[in-house]
Amino acid sequence: MMQESGTETKSNGSTIQNGASSGNHLIECSLREVRSNGETTSVEIGAADLAHLQQQQQALQVARQLLLQQQQQQQQQQQQQQVSGLKSPKRNDKQPALQVPVSVAMMTPQVITPQQMQQILQQQVLTPQQLQVLLQQQQALMLQQQQLQEFYKKQQEQLQLQLLQQQHAGKQPKEPQQQQVATQQLAFQQQLLQMQQLQQQHLLSLQRQGLLTIQPGQPTLPLQPLAQGMIPTELQQLWKEVTSSHTAEETASNNHSSLDLSTTCVSSSAPSKTSLIINPHASTNGQLSVHTPKRESLSHEEHSHSHPLYGHGVCKWPGCEAVCEDFQSFLKHLNSEHALDDRSTAQCRVQMQVVQQLELQLAKDKERLQAMMTHLHVKSTEPKATPQPLNLVSSVTLSKTASEASPQSLPHTPTTPTTPITPVTQGPSVITPTSMHNVGPIRRRYSDKYNVPISSADIAQNQEFYKNAEVRPPFTYASLIRQAILESPEKQLTLNEIYNWFTRMFAYFRRNAATWKNAVRHNLSLHKCFVRVENVKGAVWTVDEAEFQKRRPQKISGNPSLIKNIQTSHTYCSPLNAALQASMAENSIPLYTTASMGNPALGNLAIAMKEELNGAMEHTNSNGSDSSPGRSPMQAMHPVHVKEEPLDPDENEGPLSLVTTANHSPDFDHDRDYEDEPVNEDIE
DNA sequence: CTATTACTAAACACCA
DNA sequence: ATGGTGTTTAGTAATA
């Protein structure tokens, strides 16, 4: 385990550096992944100890093999067609991904949506790398599917051509050929269906393995903070940036195979597909609607006038509004102006964020409604209110179903020192409202991931989530206590204030008070880093940062994956790369997502998170900066940021902002929506 | 296998 | 006497 992750770090190290220099290592990875047909997969997954991940990989391998077979068959069909003298789409094997035209707009690849990815992450089952791999696999699948669909579409056209020819040329004995094509198409349709099923199975298996806990009617709640800070003007600004930075970024990444597959969004080369990938169905239901490729492909032309990117004679590509006389010219325009390039993908990504934000907004409002209804006891009288428990706030409604699942849902019993009600935070250590029904009372007290940075990222992102959901925060008590103290204006708190912070920040600590309060006291006494200071009004607790840093390295040495990501993100500096990184994070690494969205509320916990990362950094970087007392390693890294981040101050929403601002930007804390806590000063 | 760390539980002391 | 606070010990689990 340790050794594995160690090698992983090293092997990734080179990748990081590549990425740092070229800014495209993800692309390269993706391509490599696609080309080598999975051979690199095992390398990519460092923590292959997760059994289900391996299963997942196997499933994907199988799926890809099947897809390859299908591709071969497809090529045979092409060859047959060529023999028959028809003009056929030209594709070659070597670069399947690069040849995908952009015009197929009506398809719904069954990719894991970013939301689902987020959920997976929040369950802390997968490391970002593993997710990356999954993503890449998904992309490979999707690309292949795309090609198949494309080919299928062309076949359709050819068939029509043939028919036309026959009609014009009279009844010529071409029927055998036509039949052949027809049967080919039939077979092809079946293949497509198979593929759809495969991907669905893939998703199902994900769900089965607990990697995905999305269930119908369950919006992906934990995403809430994701785009909270996103206001329309910001979005517009983003657009501007994305558009303007186009030329700059072109030079950066065009040379490299111009195929950026680092995100699910991007991988859908056709711009209009973005909306499909993040289609509300997929994200809110978790049950990806299976659109039969047949219908979509067949009806492509017919449905052309309802093209989501075309309306009123205007291209509705965000920020475009080019006038297109008819649909044909629109298609031309689409293919020429919005082809697969960095700009389009970036725009795609922004659009994705927009949609996400809207979805989140919707989810929030729903949640609000739910809370209101719950508050008004609508729940008891109107069972319809409960079927959509959007948040754990409504976990009351779970008590019935979850009674067998988790003692956590028991009423507040602080005085009864019964078995520590450790919630189901373990296996999938973040519980989504739904998963709570499923997961049994895993009594393992500490998950192996208990202190893993990934959780830290998670917590930062899902601060709101932890506030409402009774999910055990993946921090040590010491970290949390320190966090609470550092957040206070005077950097000192009484024990009671610490208690209050805990309960305010984490729903989890609103119950089992006896247990965790004891633990808090225990930690305060035990750790030298907590210093008791006699005060006028009693004793307060402070943090001896030096002592705290001393004991950090031990904590999270386990997970270098995030470190890699952090470092990677540090090295990106161009706006586009920042955007790419952000959106990549969006799909696979929640940490930066939140930051990139500039959610002002994550400041405080971000600090804790940062500290966790610090520990990791310090530990892994054996060169490790003699972390001077009171200074976190992250601070030592600051110059790097400053140097490499030539972005304007507003660029705080960039992927780096979390790290950058966590400790040093008072502004960051000002906007927090914490009710009773006075706005605290910056640290140190 | 050992050492370390974190967590839980609990006993105990002190004090207002 | 009681509850809050603080200290300490013991046992368990995970990890390096």
XYZ file of C-alpha atoms (C1' of nucleotides) in Angstrom:
716
model
C 0.000 0.000 0.000
C 2.539 2.440 1.097
C 4.938 1.243 -1.462
C 2.364 1.368 -4.092
C 1.463 4.885 -3.411
C 5.061 5.738 -3.244
C 5.766 4.474 -6.681
C 2.683 6.123 -7.824
C 3.963 9.394 -6.661
C 7.157 8.945 -8.450
C 5.685 7.763 -11.631
C 3.338 10.621 -11.575
C 6.040 12.996 -10.824
C 7.318 12.877 -14.307
C 3.877 13.312 -15.594
C 3.456 16.311 -13.489
C 6.490 17.879 -14.856
C 5.406 17.195 -18.334
C 2.156 18.719 -17.539
C 3.817 21.646 -16.020
C 5.807 22.372 -19.051
C 3.392 21.543 -21.730
C 0.214 22.094 -19.883
C -1.132 19.168 -21.687
C -0.182 16.152 -19.809
C -3.742 15.259 -19.281
C -4.346 15.275 -22.927
C -1.428 13.100 -23.476
C -2.597 10.792 -20.833
C -5.948 10.562 -22.370
C -4.597 9.830 -25.745
C -2.220 7.351 -24.446
C -5.065 5.775 -22.678
C -7.088 5.591 -25.782
C -4.383 4.341 -27.985
C -2.823 1.808 -25.806
C -6.141 0.398 -25.046
C -5.791 0.284 -21.367
C -2.307 -0.868 -20.993
C -1.402 2.112 -19.015
C -4.362 1.817 -16.831
C -2.769 -0.286 -14.242
C 0.027 2.140 -14.039
C -2.240 5.029 -13.635
C -4.065 3.528 -10.759
C -1.663 3.631 -8.003
C -3.939 2.642 -5.224
C -5.142 -0.420 -6.917
C -6.045 -1.865 -3.620
C -9.589 -0.868 -4.109
C -11.149 -3.995 -5.229
C -14.115 -2.498 -6.818
C -12.021 -0.164 -8.766
C -10.249 -3.082 -10.182
C -13.486 -4.657 -11.030
C -14.434 -1.479 -12.603
C -11.335 -1.500 -14.638
C -11.912 -4.970 -15.756
C -15.370 -4.123 -16.782
C -14.075 -1.234 -18.727
C -11.453 -3.317 -20.358
C -14.024 -5.755 -21.473
C -16.176 -2.995 -22.672
C -13.418 -1.538 -24.665
C -12.539 -4.799 -26.197
C -16.069 -5.163 -27.265
C -16.010 -1.725 -28.632
C -12.901 -2.461 -30.532
C -14.526 -5.453 -32.037
C -17.371 -3.341 -33.024
C -15.029 -0.929 -34.583
C -13.478 -3.635 -36.591
C -16.799 -4.801 -37.783
C -17.591 -1.302 -38.608
C -14.527 -1.017 -40.681
C -15.387 -4.135 -42.493
C -18.624 -2.575 -43.317
C -16.856 0.414 -44.583
C -14.658 -1.637 -46.769
C -17.617 -3.394 -48.155
C -19.122 -0.138 -48.966
C -16.019 1.033 -50.634
C -16.091 -2.017 -52.735
C -19.571 -1.215 -53.693
C -18.359 2.045 -55.024
C -19.932 4.286 -52.541
C -18.140 7.092 -51.001
C -17.550 6.230 -47.442
C -16.307 8.197 -44.555
C -12.669 7.899 -44.178
C -11.360 6.863 -40.900
C -8.272 5.234 -39.829
C -7.465 3.286 -36.825
C -4.613 5.103 -35.430
C -6.320 8.226 -34.441
C -9.863 7.357 -33.954
C -10.428 10.147 -31.601
C -9.095 12.825 -33.776
C -11.257 12.109 -36.692
C -14.546 12.543 -35.064
C -16.494 15.200 -36.804
C -18.307 17.686 -34.798
C -21.618 17.582 -36.398
C -23.296 14.822 -34.582
C -25.277 16.699 -32.114
C -28.084 14.463 -31.181
C -26.542 11.862 -29.150
C -26.296 11.147 -25.545
C -23.166 9.411 -24.662
C -23.493 7.599 -21.456
C -20.736 9.188 -19.712
C -20.407 9.691 -16.083
C -21.553 13.155 -15.534
C -19.439 15.535 -13.589
C -21.961 15.369 -10.889
C -21.635 11.705 -10.622
C -17.952 12.053 -10.542
C -18.316 14.487 -7.768
C -20.364 12.063 -5.872
C -17.886 9.377 -6.320
C -15.297 11.652 -4.988
C -17.334 12.679 -2.116
C -17.637 9.161 -1.102
C -13.929 9.182 -0.885
C -13.691 5.916 -2.502
C -11.488 6.940 -5.311
C -8.478 9.040 -5.489
C -8.418 11.744 -8.060
C -6.103 9.654 -10.106
C -8.424 6.811 -10.113
C -11.132 9.083 -11.173
C -8.922 10.386 -13.837
C -8.498 6.932 -15.095
C -12.169 6.344 -14.979
C -12.713 9.503 -16.828
C -10.296 8.543 -19.449
C -11.896 5.234 -19.818
C -15.193 6.845 -20.126
C -13.829 9.096 -22.725
C -12.448 6.269 -24.660
C -15.764 4.576 -24.558
C -17.512 7.653 -25.537
C -15.270 8.411 -28.379
C -15.748 5.037 -29.779
C -19.399 5.339 -29.421
C -19.228 8.654 -31.092
C -17.456 7.197 -34.020
C -19.948 4.482 -34.309
C -22.742 6.904 -34.266
C -21.068 9.060 -36.782
C -20.527 6.171 -39.018
C -24.035 5.093 -38.576
C -25.296 8.438 -39.595
C -23.262 8.368 -42.718
C -24.502 5.002 -43.513
C -27.939 6.361 -43.319
C -27.143 9.043 -45.757
C -25.609 6.605 -48.096
C -28.588 4.434 -47.948
C -30.740 7.324 -48.870
C -28.425 8.161 -51.674
C -28.670 4.679 -52.908
C -32.371 4.772 -52.820
C -32.388 7.980 -54.716
C -30.080 6.582 -57.283
C -32.267 3.649 -57.739
C -35.325 5.710 -58.086
C -33.712 7.875 -60.685
C -32.050 5.137 -62.566
C -35.061 3.002 -62.608
C -35.276 -0.421 -61.190
C -31.842 -1.691 -61.501
C -30.860 -4.971 -60.018
C -29.172 -3.434 -57.108
C -31.302 -4.930 -54.513
C -28.765 -7.323 -53.165
C -26.484 -4.498 -52.447
C -29.168 -2.500 -50.893
C -30.154 -5.357 -48.773
C -26.642 -5.752 -47.763
C -26.451 -2.209 -46.612
C -29.715 -2.521 -44.872
C -28.632 -5.553 -42.966
C -25.449 -3.859 -42.174
C -27.364 -1.077 -40.704
C -29.445 -3.403 -38.713
C -26.414 -5.024 -37.329
C -24.965 -1.705 -36.667
C -27.925 -0.560 -34.783
C -27.656 -3.584 -32.663
C -24.093 -2.812 -32.013
C -24.939 0.616 -30.932
C -27.579 -0.671 -28.669
C -25.194 -3.132 -27.258
C -22.812 -0.409 -26.602
C -25.375 1.666 -24.892
C -26.240 -1.252 -22.750
C -22.649 -1.802 -22.003
C -22.211 1.660 -20.808
C -25.320 1.450 -18.822
C -24.091 -1.684 -17.237
C -20.954 0.097 -16.526
C -22.830 2.724 -14.669
C -24.902 0.188 -12.940
C -21.888 -1.646 -11.822
C -20.579 1.571 -10.503
C -23.675 1.988 -8.549
C -23.662 -1.504 -7.385
C -20.200 -1.190 -6.112
C -21.168 1.781 -4.182
C -19.132 4.102 -6.273
C -22.223 5.795 -7.384
C -25.014 6.292 -5.054
C -27.166 8.294 -7.258
C -30.706 7.335 -7.179
C -33.753 8.566 -8.886
C -35.111 11.695 -7.481
C -31.955 12.422 -5.664
C -30.243 15.481 -6.861
C -26.601 15.521 -6.308
C -26.717 17.450 -3.217
C -23.140 17.646 -2.174
C -22.427 19.770 -5.131
C -24.133 22.652 -3.681
C -21.240 24.810 -2.874
C -19.814 24.140 -6.214
C -21.068 27.058 -8.112
C -22.511 29.073 -5.397
C -20.273 31.959 -5.864
C -20.965 32.078 -9.492
C -22.951 35.056 -10.494
C -23.938 35.932 -13.995
C -21.376 38.611 -14.287
C -18.723 36.217 -13.306
C -19.901 33.891 -15.884
C -19.798 36.550 -18.468
C -16.367 37.402 -17.402
C -15.455 33.820 -17.769
C -16.800 33.834 -21.206
C -14.782 36.816 -22.051
C -11.690 35.269 -20.725
C -12.261 32.082 -22.468
C -12.894 33.785 -25.704
C -10.117 36.234 -25.501
C -7.560 33.796 -24.341
C -8.199 31.737 -27.311
C -5.251 32.806 -29.325
C -2.902 32.532 -26.470
C -3.900 29.107 -25.577
C -3.837 27.894 -29.091
C -0.130 28.101 -29.240
C 0.074 26.313 -25.997
C -1.878 23.296 -26.832
C -2.574 23.105 -30.475
C 0.526 21.284 -31.281
C -0.397 18.497 -29.070
C -2.977 16.642 -30.899
C -5.453 19.387 -30.224
C -7.624 16.905 -28.591
C -8.257 17.797 -25.080
C -9.949 14.969 -23.429
C -9.155 15.903 -19.967
C -12.738 16.329 -19.100
C -15.836 14.576 -19.931
C -17.204 17.703 -21.268
C -14.434 18.296 -23.628
C -14.295 14.811 -24.762
C -17.584 15.271 -26.358
C -16.136 16.932 -29.299
C -19.372 18.211 -30.572
C -20.262 21.369 -28.820
C -23.892 20.741 -28.595
C -23.293 17.569 -26.793
C -22.250 19.331 -23.727
C -25.709 19.984 -22.731
C -26.397 16.369 -23.104
C -23.629 15.292 -20.931
C -24.739 17.498 -18.190
C -28.256 17.013 -19.007
C -30.440 17.441 -16.016
C -31.696 13.973 -16.364
C -28.376 12.509 -15.858
C -27.391 14.671 -13.036
C -30.549 14.729 -11.104
C -31.714 11.299 -11.705
C -28.542 9.484 -11.808
C -30.267 7.270 -14.223
C -28.966 8.150 -17.516
C -31.655 8.134 -19.994
C -30.895 5.838 -22.780
C -31.540 7.456 -26.026
C -31.571 4.943 -28.700
C -28.908 5.835 -31.126
C -31.197 4.768 -33.837
C -33.618 7.474 -33.218
C -31.052 10.108 -32.683
C -29.021 9.304 -35.649
C -31.912 8.787 -37.905
C -33.599 11.880 -36.898
C -30.633 14.046 -36.951
C -31.604 15.876 -40.039
C -35.247 15.829 -39.299
C -34.754 17.266 -35.907
C -32.335 19.728 -37.169
C -34.641 22.607 -36.748
C -34.914 21.941 -33.090
C -31.214 21.961 -32.702
C -30.448 23.372 -29.313
C -27.745 25.490 -30.781
C -29.822 26.895 -33.546
C -32.797 29.106 -33.281
C -34.319 32.056 -35.029
C -31.681 31.954 -37.633
C -29.004 32.522 -35.108
C -26.321 30.307 -33.775
C -26.999 29.904 -30.143
C -23.579 28.833 -29.222
C -22.898 30.872 -26.155
C -21.338 34.109 -27.080
C -21.705 33.570 -30.779
C -25.032 34.651 -32.158
C -23.843 34.394 -35.688
C -26.609 34.688 -38.188
C -27.180 31.582 -40.198
C -29.617 31.680 -43.032
C -30.670 28.109 -42.905
C -29.843 25.037 -41.018
C -27.239 23.952 -43.473
C -25.294 27.096 -43.117
C -25.695 26.770 -39.440
C -24.175 23.355 -39.567
C -21.342 24.695 -41.585
C -20.889 27.464 -39.163
C -21.003 25.058 -36.298
C -18.376 22.876 -37.783
C -16.120 25.669 -38.758
C -16.476 28.127 -35.943
C -17.190 25.794 -33.117
C -15.098 22.888 -34.050
C -13.186 20.972 -31.510
C -10.573 23.313 -30.303
C -9.522 24.760 -27.061
C -11.840 27.644 -27.223
C -14.837 25.530 -27.880
C -13.956 23.132 -25.186
C -13.384 25.882 -22.759
C -16.664 27.439 -23.661
C -18.171 24.087 -23.325
C -16.842 23.898 -19.904
C -18.170 27.219 -18.932
C -21.512 26.226 -20.206
C -21.256 23.198 -18.085
C -20.656 25.364 -15.105
C -23.611 27.469 -15.963
C -25.799 24.467 -16.128
C -24.381 23.127 -12.975
C -25.043 26.317 -11.232
C -28.579 26.326 -12.371
C -28.996 22.823 -11.242
C -27.513 23.623 -7.948
C -29.744 26.553 -7.592
C -32.653 24.368 -8.317
C -31.473 21.825 -5.851
C -31.090 24.466 -3.240
C -34.481 25.834 -3.785
C -35.919 22.409 -3.654
C -34.079 21.828 -0.485
C -35.436 25.016 0.899
C -38.871 23.980 -0.012
C -38.307 20.683 1.607
C -37.123 22.292 4.750
C -40.068 24.589 4.777
C -42.429 21.759 4.331
C -40.719 19.762 6.943
C -40.844 22.641 9.263
C -44.520 23.073 8.700
C -45.050 19.401 9.318
C -46.250 18.894 5.886
C -44.209 15.831 5.995
C -46.443 14.016 8.350
C -49.597 14.873 6.574
C -48.363 14.836 3.082
C -46.113 11.979 2.281
C -45.328 13.481 -1.043
C -43.029 15.891 0.561
C -40.670 13.233 1.714
C -39.915 11.350 -1.430
C -37.490 14.028 -2.356
C -35.308 14.522 0.625
C -32.862 16.841 -0.898
C -30.717 17.276 2.027
C -29.869 15.558 5.166
C -31.582 18.307 6.928
C -34.525 16.241 6.253
C -32.845 13.206 7.590
C -35.655 13.008 10.006
C -37.474 11.453 7.229
C -34.859 8.849 7.008
C -35.228 7.606 10.472
C -37.759 5.096 9.532
C -35.907 3.594 6.691
C -32.522 4.091 8.083
C -33.236 2.739 11.461
C -31.730 -0.519 10.530
C -29.038 1.087 8.616
C -27.485 3.487 10.956
C -27.844 4.344 14.560
C -26.893 7.766 13.465
C -30.391 8.575 12.635
C -31.431 7.998 16.144
C -32.585 10.953 18.070
C -30.150 13.029 19.866
C -28.935 11.143 22.859
C -25.979 12.978 24.168
C -26.124 11.663 27.617
C -26.344 8.040 26.842
C -22.860 6.769 26.439
C -23.994 3.985 24.262
C -21.908 2.648 21.527
C -20.362 5.526 19.762
C -22.637 6.338 17.019
C -20.197 6.502 14.322
C -22.045 7.192 11.180
C -21.666 5.428 8.002
C -18.962 7.700 6.969
C -16.645 4.899 6.329
C -16.995 2.806 3.258
C -18.289 5.566 1.169
C -17.339 7.915 3.812
C -19.527 10.672 2.687
C -23.077 9.805 2.821
C -25.376 11.097 0.334
C -28.884 11.253 1.519
C -29.663 8.268 -0.499
C -26.749 6.165 0.296
C -27.712 6.428 3.847
C -30.480 4.100 3.192
C -28.239 1.570 1.738
C -25.169 1.615 3.805
C -25.267 -0.445 6.854
C -23.792 0.492 10.161
C -20.221 0.045 9.347
C -18.719 0.049 12.702
C -15.176 0.492 11.683
C -14.301 3.446 13.664
C -11.890 5.016 11.353
C -11.825 4.592 7.780
C -8.515 4.171 6.185
C -9.197 7.395 4.467
C -9.927 9.120 7.600
C -7.337 11.760 7.259
C -6.797 11.611 3.631
C -6.548 14.894 1.879
C -9.130 13.877 -0.531
C -11.528 14.114 2.258
C -10.152 17.439 3.118
C -10.832 18.663 -0.313
C -14.156 17.221 0.035
C -14.856 18.996 3.195
C -13.797 22.264 1.797
C -16.012 21.842 -1.102
C -18.906 20.532 0.776
C -18.795 22.724 3.703
C -22.399 23.365 3.301
C -22.834 19.711 3.010
C -21.119 18.968 6.255
C -23.053 21.656 7.858
C -26.263 19.971 7.076
C -25.453 16.392 6.569
C -24.503 14.270 9.422
C -21.434 13.142 7.806
C -18.432 12.689 9.838
C -15.896 15.273 8.859
C -12.774 13.605 7.674
C -10.508 15.517 9.922
C -8.871 14.656 13.107
C -10.147 16.290 16.164
C -6.905 18.089 16.498
C -7.247 19.599 13.071
C -10.721 20.706 13.735
C -9.925 22.160 17.076
C -7.075 24.041 15.614
C -9.260 25.196 12.836
C -11.826 26.456 15.223
C -9.265 28.330 17.209
C -7.591 29.829 14.213
C -10.828 30.994 12.869
C -11.568 32.955 15.944
C -10.675 36.614 15.910
C -8.315 36.306 18.785
C -7.003 32.943 17.852
C -8.218 31.643 21.078
C -11.350 29.976 22.213
C -12.839 28.671 25.328
C -13.743 25.085 25.417
C -17.332 25.942 25.073
C -16.671 28.051 22.045
C -14.874 25.188 20.497
C -17.847 23.054 21.151
C -20.030 25.599 19.507
C -17.844 25.757 16.496
C -18.069 22.055 16.115
C -21.786 21.978 16.298
C -22.145 24.938 14.071
C -19.897 23.667 11.392
C -20.785 20.044 11.369
C -24.105 18.481 11.645
C -22.357 15.409 12.744
C -21.348 17.018 15.958
C -24.821 17.947 16.818
C -25.337 14.597 18.279
C -23.318 12.283 20.419
C -22.103 15.265 22.252
C -20.765 13.255 25.094
C -18.531 11.346 22.819
C -17.019 14.027 20.758
C -16.814 16.573 23.488
C -14.858 14.163 25.476
C -12.697 13.645 22.500
C -12.192 17.333 22.134
C -11.146 17.706 25.681
C -8.978 14.715 25.366
C -7.275 16.169 22.356
C -6.827 19.517 23.952
C -5.108 17.969 26.849
C -3.188 15.432 24.975
C -1.639 17.459 22.233
C 1.067 19.822 23.086
C 0.001 22.034 20.263
C -2.955 23.174 22.257
C -2.026 25.567 24.943
C -4.267 26.578 27.687
C -4.084 30.202 28.597
C -5.607 31.682 31.666
C -7.787 34.541 30.811
C -9.847 37.077 32.637
C -12.992 35.203 32.031
C -11.493 31.828 32.450
C -9.235 29.719 30.380
C -8.916 29.820 26.663
C -7.189 27.509 24.314
C -4.680 28.544 21.740
C -2.694 26.761 19.167
C 1.004 26.384 19.193
C 1.519 26.258 15.519
C 5.012 24.965 15.743
C 3.897 22.044 17.767
C 1.053 21.446 15.468
C 3.262 21.394 12.451
C 5.547 19.002 14.177
C 2.996 16.359 14.339
C 1.516 16.949 10.953
C 3.747 14.954 8.720
C 2.628 11.753 10.217
C -0.871 12.358 9.445
C -1.585 11.972 5.843
C 1.453 10.653 4.298
C -0.730 8.161 2.637
C -2.187 9.989 -0.245
C 0.156 11.584 -2.648
C -2.406 11.782 -5.307
C -3.783 15.036 -4.239
C -0.400 16.424 -3.770
C 0.268 15.704 -7.295
C -2.809 17.527 -8.264
C -1.953 20.442 -6.137
C 1.435 20.685 -7.563
C 0.076 20.296 -10.971
C -2.345 23.010 -10.438
C 0.325 25.230 -9.148
C 2.182 24.980 -12.299
C -0.619 26.036 -14.484
C -0.672 29.641 -15.023
C -2.226 30.585 -18.258
C -5.826 31.538 -17.897
C -6.934 28.813 -20.104
C -4.956 26.244 -18.332
C -6.368 27.513 -15.163
C -9.766 27.151 -16.627
C -8.957 23.763 -17.930
C -7.621 22.770 -14.643
C -10.624 24.094 -12.939
C -12.922 22.244 -15.092
C -10.875 19.190 -14.942
C -11.142 19.485 -11.277
C -14.756 19.887 -11.739
C -14.955 16.521 -13.204
C -12.523 14.694 -11.157
C -11.086 16.747 -8.397
C -13.546 18.620 -6.359
C -10.976 20.530 -4.479
C -10.278 23.020 -7.135
C -13.727 23.108 -8.387
C -14.949 24.923 -5.445
C -12.079 27.194 -5.425
C -12.530 27.958 -9.013
C -16.029 28.914 -8.407
C -14.939 31.349 -5.837
C -17.260 30.185 -3.238
C -16.584 32.550 -0.441
C -17.966 30.213 2.109
C -15.280 27.700 1.932
C -12.631 29.830 3.444
C -12.483 28.504 6.885
C -12.514 24.884 6.192
C -10.251 25.466 3.344
C -7.673 26.288 5.894
C -8.086 23.009 7.556
C -7.967 21.382 4.257
C -4.893 23.225 3.336
C -3.306 22.068 6.491
C -4.048 18.543 5.667
C -2.451 19.122 2.373
C 0.423 20.748 4.039
C 1.041 17.685 5.960
C 0.988 15.691 2.854
C 3.215 18.040 1.020
C 5.663 18.261 3.754
C 5.799 14.626 4.168
C 6.178 13.755 0.586
C 8.530 16.473 -0.265
C 11.348 15.173 1.706
C 13.224 18.202 0.583
C 10.536 19.715 2.645
C 11.292 23.230 3.494
C 12.380 23.399 7.056
C 8.951 24.408 7.976
C 9.815 27.152 10.310
C 7.725 27.311 13.415
C 4.421 28.834 12.866
C 4.721 28.711 9.171
C 2.965 26.197 7.159
C 4.666 24.591 4.262
C 2.016 26.040 2.131
C 3.251 29.418 3.002
C 6.606 28.414 1.878
C 5.067 27.686 -1.431
C 3.557 31.013 -1.766
C 6.219 32.630 -3.808
C 5.580 30.031 -6.375
C 2.050 31.117 -6.667
C 2.841 34.702 -6.897
C 5.316 34.076 -9.549
C 3.367 31.652 -11.564
C 0.036 33.163 -11.311
C 0.094 36.335 -13.284
C -3.593 36.656 -13.067
C -5.397 39.634 -11.944
C -6.673 39.695 -8.418
C -10.097 38.695 -9.484
C -8.625 35.550 -10.685
C -8.965 34.303 -7.201
C -11.531 31.975 -8.445
C -8.837 30.138 -10.186
C -7.926 26.690 -9.162
C -5.198 27.983 -7.016
C -7.204 30.344 -5.060
C -8.128 27.910 -2.454
C -4.630 27.272 -1.529
C -3.526 30.747 -2.138
C -6.110 32.535 -0.220
C -6.946 30.091 2.421
C -4.540 31.423 4.915
C -3.882 34.899 3.859
C -6.827 36.563 2.418
C -9.028 38.104 4.998
C -11.525 38.863 2.334
C -11.940 35.265 1.943
C -13.391 34.966 5.332
C -15.441 38.059 5.321
C -18.219 36.794 3.272
C -18.767 33.696 5.159
C -22.257 33.045 6.047
C -21.667 31.887 9.477
C -24.166 33.397 11.622
C -22.841 33.788 15.070
C -19.169 33.755 14.501
C -17.671 37.170 14.310
C -15.637 37.769 11.274
C -12.280 36.540 12.124
C -8.976 37.954 11.370
C -6.453 36.359 9.244
C -4.131 33.810 10.615
C -1.005 34.962 12.239
C 6.074 -7.170 14.001
C 6.575 -2.818 16.098
C 5.798 1.986 16.747
C 2.928 5.740 16.066
C -1.296 8.051 15.657
C -6.112 8.762 16.275
C -10.325 7.739 18.433
C -13.399 6.258 22.131
C -14.400 5.397 26.748
C -13.924 6.217 31.239
C -12.019 7.439 35.675
C -10.609 11.099 38.293
C -9.563 15.839 40.039
C -10.591 20.600 40.378
C -13.608 24.369 40.726
C -17.531 27.574 40.577
C -24.255 18.190 45.029
C -23.740 19.217 40.332
C -21.924 20.212 36.010
C -18.183 21.992 33.376
C -13.451 21.636 32.679
C -9.142 19.391 32.392
C -5.995 15.296 32.881
C -4.916 10.758 32.435
C -5.189 5.878 31.298
C -6.712 1.947 28.643
C -8.223 -0.365 24.649
C -8.837 -0.565 19.675
C -7.887 0.204 14.908
C -5.270 1.838 11.143
C -1.044 2.860 9.216
C 3.957 3.435 8.326
